[in-house]
PDB file of C-alpha atoms in Angstrom:
ATOM      1  CA  MET A   1    -131.851 117.069 -44.089  1.00  0.00           C
ATOM      2  CA  MET A   2    -134.688 116.052 -46.622  1.00  0.00           C
ATOM      3  CA  TYR A   3    -138.277 117.771 -46.602  1.00  0.00           C
ATOM      4  CA  ASP A   4    -141.137 116.401 -45.438  1.00  0.00           C
ATOM      5  CA  VAL A   5    -143.470 115.821 -48.215  1.00  0.00           C
ATOM      6  CA  PRO A   6    -145.779 118.619 -48.190  1.00  0.00           C
ATOM      7  CA  ASN A   7    -149.656 117.785 -46.726  1.00  0.00           C
ATOM      8  CA  PHE A   8    -151.066 119.273 -50.313  1.00  0.00           C
ATOM      9  CA  ASP A   9    -151.621 117.240 -53.343  1.00  0.00           C
ATOM     10  CA  PHE A  10    -149.946 119.167 -56.112  1.00  0.00           C
ATOM     11  CA  VAL A  11    -151.817 117.027 -58.709  1.00  0.00           C
ATOM     12  CA  LEU A  12    -155.300 117.621 -57.569  1.00  0.00           C
ATOM     13  CA  ALA A  13    -154.690 121.170 -57.038  1.00  0.00           C
ATOM     14  CA  LYS A  14    -153.729 121.370 -60.763  1.00  0.00           C
ATOM     15  CA  LEU A  15    -156.758 119.666 -61.942  1.00  0.00           C
ATOM     16  CA  LYS A  16    -158.691 122.761 -59.971  1.00  0.00           C
ATOM     17  CA  HIS A  17    -156.646 125.022 -60.941  1.00  0.00           C
ATOM     18  CA  VAL A  18    -157.414 123.777 -64.682  1.00  0.00           C
ATOM     19  CA  ASP A  19    -160.909 123.506 -64.155  1.00  0.00           C
ATOM     20  CA  TRP A  20    -160.979 127.438 -62.628  1.00  0.00           C
ATOM     21  CA  ARG A  21    -159.138 128.420 -65.804  1.00  0.00           C
ATOM     22  CA  ILE A  22    -161.920 126.902 -68.048  1.00  0.00           C
ATOM     23  CA  ARG A  23    -164.640 128.163 -65.738  1.00  0.00           C
ATOM     24  CA  LEU A  24    -163.548 131.705 -66.409  1.00  0.00           C
ATOM     25  CA  LEU A  25    -163.123 130.863 -69.888  1.00  0.00           C
ATOM     26  CA  ALA A  26    -166.931 130.192 -69.999  1.00  0.00           C
ATOM     27  CA  PHE A  27    -168.062 133.270 -68.013  1.00  0.00           C
ATOM     28  CA  LEU A  28    -165.856 134.956 -70.178  1.00  0.00           C
ATOM     29  CA  GLU A  29    -168.045 133.371 -73.334  1.00  0.00           C
ATOM     30  CA  GLY A  30    -171.605 134.145 -71.411  1.00  0.00           C
ATOM     31  CA  GLU A  31    -171.825 130.333 -70.314  1.00  0.00           C
ATOM     32  CA  GLU A  32    -171.123 130.607 -66.523  1.00  0.00           C
ATOM     33  CA  THR A  33    -170.859 133.002 -63.207  1.00  0.00           C
ATOM     34  CA  LEU A  34    -168.129 133.274 -61.448  1.00  0.00           C
ATOM     35  CA  SER A  35    -168.030 135.067 -57.847  1.00  0.00           C
ATOM     36  CA  GLU A  36    -166.070 137.825 -57.230  1.00  0.00           C
ATOM     37  CA  GLU A  37    -164.036 135.809 -54.495  1.00  0.00           C
ATOM     38  CA  GLU A  38    -163.211 132.994 -56.948  1.00  0.00           C
ATOM     39  CA  ALA A  39    -161.738 135.148 -59.533  1.00  0.00           C
ATOM     40  CA  PHE A  40    -160.149 137.799 -57.763  1.00  0.00           C
ATOM     41  CA  SER A  41    -159.089 136.480 -54.373  1.00  0.00           C
ATOM     42  CA  PRO A  42    -155.751 134.625 -54.514  1.00  0.00           C
ATOM     43  CA  TYR A  43    -156.479 133.818 -50.719  1.00  0.00           C
ATOM     44  CA  CYS A  44    -159.752 131.437 -51.280  1.00  0.00           C
ATOM     45  CA  CYS A  45    -158.930 128.947 -53.913  1.00  0.00           C
ATOM     46  CA  GLU A  46    -157.163 125.839 -52.621  1.00  0.00           C
ATOM     47  CA  LEU A  47    -154.178 126.739 -53.953  1.00  0.00           C
ATOM     48  CA  GLY A  48    -153.681 129.923 -52.046  1.00  0.00           C
ATOM     49  CA  ASN A  49    -154.867 128.654 -49.067  1.00  0.00           C
ATOM     50  CA  TRP A  50    -152.117 126.024 -48.996  1.00  0.00           C
ATOM     51  CA  ILE A  51    -149.627 129.086 -49.806  1.00  0.00           C
ATOM     52  CA  TYR A  52    -150.288 131.271 -47.072  1.00  0.00           C
ATOM     53  CA  ALA A  53    -151.436 128.699 -44.587  1.00  0.00           C
ATOM     54  CA  GLU A  54    -148.357 126.540 -45.171  1.00  0.00           C
ATOM     55  CA  GLY A  55    -146.055 126.616 -48.068  1.00  0.00           C
ATOM     56  CA  LEU A  56    -144.438 130.039 -47.053  1.00  0.00           C
ATOM     57  CA  LYS A  57    -143.706 129.309 -43.559  1.00  0.00           C
ATOM     58  CA  LYS A  58    -142.166 125.928 -44.864  1.00  0.00           C
ATOM     59  CA  TYR A  59    -140.705 126.546 -48.283  1.00  0.00           C
ATOM     60  CA  THR A  60    -139.920 130.277 -48.466  1.00  0.00           C
ATOM     61  CA  SER A  61    -136.289 129.280 -49.217  1.00  0.00           C
ATOM     62  CA  LEU A  62    -136.730 127.879 -52.283  1.00  0.00           C
ATOM     63  CA  GLN A  63    -137.076 129.795 -55.285  1.00  0.00           C
ATOM     64  CA  GLU A  64    -140.100 127.797 -56.897  1.00  0.00           C
ATOM     65  CA  MET A  65    -142.268 128.664 -53.736  1.00  0.00           C
ATOM     66  CA  GLN A  66    -141.552 132.366 -53.762  1.00  0.00           C
ATOM     67  CA  ASP A  67    -142.315 132.326 -57.553  1.00  0.00           C
ATOM     68  CA  LEU A  68    -145.019 129.999 -57.063  1.00  0.00           C
ATOM     69  CA  GLU A  69    -146.491 132.984 -55.281  1.00  0.00           C
ATOM     70  CA  LYS A  70    -145.953 136.251 -57.095  1.00  0.00           C
ATOM     71  CA  LEU A  71    -147.244 134.026 -60.400  1.00  0.00           C
ATOM     72  CA  HIS A  72    -150.740 133.154 -58.498  1.00  0.00           C
ATOM     73  CA  GLN A  73    -150.851 136.957 -57.302  1.00  0.00           C
ATOM     74  CA  GLU A  74    -150.643 137.820 -60.893  1.00  0.00           C
ATOM     75  CA  LEU A  75    -153.072 135.058 -61.971  1.00  0.00           C
ATOM     76  CA  HIS A  76    -155.836 136.090 -59.659  1.00  0.00           C
ATOM     77  CA  LYS A  77    -154.681 140.092 -60.941  1.00  0.00           C
ATOM     78  CA  LEU A  78    -155.535 139.256 -64.255  1.00  0.00           C
ATOM     79  CA  ALA A  79    -158.368 137.400 -63.229  1.00  0.00           C
ATOM     80  CA  HIS A  80    -159.969 140.207 -62.148  1.00  0.00           C
ATOM     81  CA  GLU A  81    -159.097 142.044 -64.853  1.00  0.00           C
ATOM     82  CA  VAL A  82    -160.591 139.436 -67.468  1.00  0.00           C
ATOM     83  CA  VAL A  83    -163.814 140.013 -65.553  1.00  0.00           C
ATOM     84  CA  SER A  84    -163.754 143.684 -65.280  1.00  0.00           C
ATOM     85  CA  LEU A  85    -163.244 143.673 -69.353  1.00  0.00           C
ATOM     86  CA  LYS A  86    -166.426 141.708 -69.742  1.00  0.00           C
ATOM     87  CA  ASN A  87    -168.636 143.348 -67.221  1.00  0.00           C
ATOM     88  CA  ASN A  88    -167.844 146.371 -69.160  1.00  0.00           C
ATOM     89  CA  ASN A  89    -168.792 145.090 -72.578  1.00  0.00           C
ATOM     90  CA  LYS A  90    -165.086 144.993 -73.699  1.00  0.00           C
ATOM     91  CA  GLN A  91    -165.027 141.645 -75.602  1.00  0.00           C
ATOM     92  CA  PRO A  92    -161.852 141.818 -77.591  1.00  0.00           C
ATOM     93  CA  GLU A  93    -160.181 143.082 -74.437  1.00  0.00           C
ATOM     94  CA  ALA A  94    -161.438 140.544 -72.120  1.00  0.00           C
ATOM     95  CA  GLN A  95    -160.141 137.760 -74.252  1.00  0.00           C
ATOM     96  CA  GLU A  96    -156.579 139.208 -75.219  1.00  0.00           C
ATOM     97  CA  LYS A  97    -156.183 139.441 -71.364  1.00  0.00           C
ATOM     98  CA  TYR A  98    -157.362 136.014 -70.681  1.00  0.00           C
ATOM     99  CA  GLU A  99    -154.345 135.194 -72.931  1.00  0.00           C
ATOM    100  CA  LEU A 100    -152.434 136.571 -71.270  1.00  0.00           C
ATOM    101  CA  MET A 101    -153.835 134.921 -67.626  1.00  0.00           C
ATOM    102  CA  LYS A 102    -153.598 131.367 -69.602  1.00  0.00           C
ATOM    103  CA  SER A 103    -149.826 131.822 -70.888  1.00  0.00           C
ATOM    104  CA  THR A 104    -149.641 132.966 -67.026  1.00  0.00           C
ATOM    105  CA  SER A 105    -151.598 129.639 -65.856  1.00  0.00           C
ATOM    106  CA  GLU A 106    -149.545 127.356 -67.556  1.00  0.00           C
ATOM    107  CA  LEU A 107    -146.110 129.108 -66.169  1.00  0.00           C
ATOM    108  CA  LEU A 108    -147.982 128.233 -62.595  1.00  0.00           C
ATOM    109  CA  LEU A 109    -148.542 124.413 -63.559  1.00  0.00           C
ATOM    110  CA  GLU A 110    -144.951 124.584 -64.853  1.00  0.00           C
ATOM    111  CA  VAL A 111    -143.289 125.999 -60.931  1.00  0.00           C
ATOM    112  CA  MET A 112    -145.981 124.060 -59.289  1.00  0.00           C
ATOM    113  CA  ASP A 113    -144.152 120.617 -60.800  1.00  0.00           C
ATOM    114  CA  SER A 114    -141.194 121.752 -60.178  1.00  0.00           C
ATOM    115  CA  LEU A 115    -141.372 123.142 -56.607  1.00  0.00           C
ATOM    116  CA  ASP A 116    -143.462 119.516 -55.998  1.00  0.00           C
ATOM    117  CA  ILE A 117    -140.299 118.028 -57.101  1.00  0.00           C
ATOM    118  CA  LYS A 118    -138.127 119.752 -55.343  1.00  0.00           C
ATOM    119  CA  ILE A 119    -140.179 119.254 -51.810  1.00  0.00           C
ATOM    120  CA  LYS A 120    -140.188 115.617 -52.206  1.00  0.00           C
ATOM    121  CA  LEU A 121    -136.266 115.604 -53.571  1.00  0.00           C
ATOM    122  CA  GLN A 122    -134.396 118.298 -52.982  1.00  0.00           C
ATOM    123  CA  LYS A 123    -131.859 118.065 -49.857  1.00  0.00           C
ATOM    124  CA  ILE A 124    -131.013 121.257 -47.733  1.00  0.00           C
TER     125      ILE A 124
END
C-alpha cells in the first residue's frame, strides 16, 4: 500500500519556516517584534498545525514524522529562550542560543525533505 500524498505543501512550509527564522534574527537584532505565540507555541505555526492536526495521525509510524515533531518542539523551546534572553538584555547569550536554534532549524528542514519524499514514495 502506498501513502497518499499529504494535503500539505512541504516546500511552502519550509519557506515560511525560514522566513520565521529570519524574523527571529531580526527581533534579536532589534529590527522586528514577534508575538509570544509566534515564537513560543509549536501549535500556532503552519507546520505545527499540520503536525498535530494531521501529520502525527497519518504518519506516526514513520521515524521522520517522530523526528520532525521532536525537532519542532525543540525549535520553539530554543526560540523561547532566545526571546527571553534578548528581553533580559543578555544579547551574547541570546545570539549563542539563536545559533543553536538555527542548527536545529537546518536539521528540521532536512527531516521535512525526507518525510516529504517518504510520504510520497515509500510503500508500507
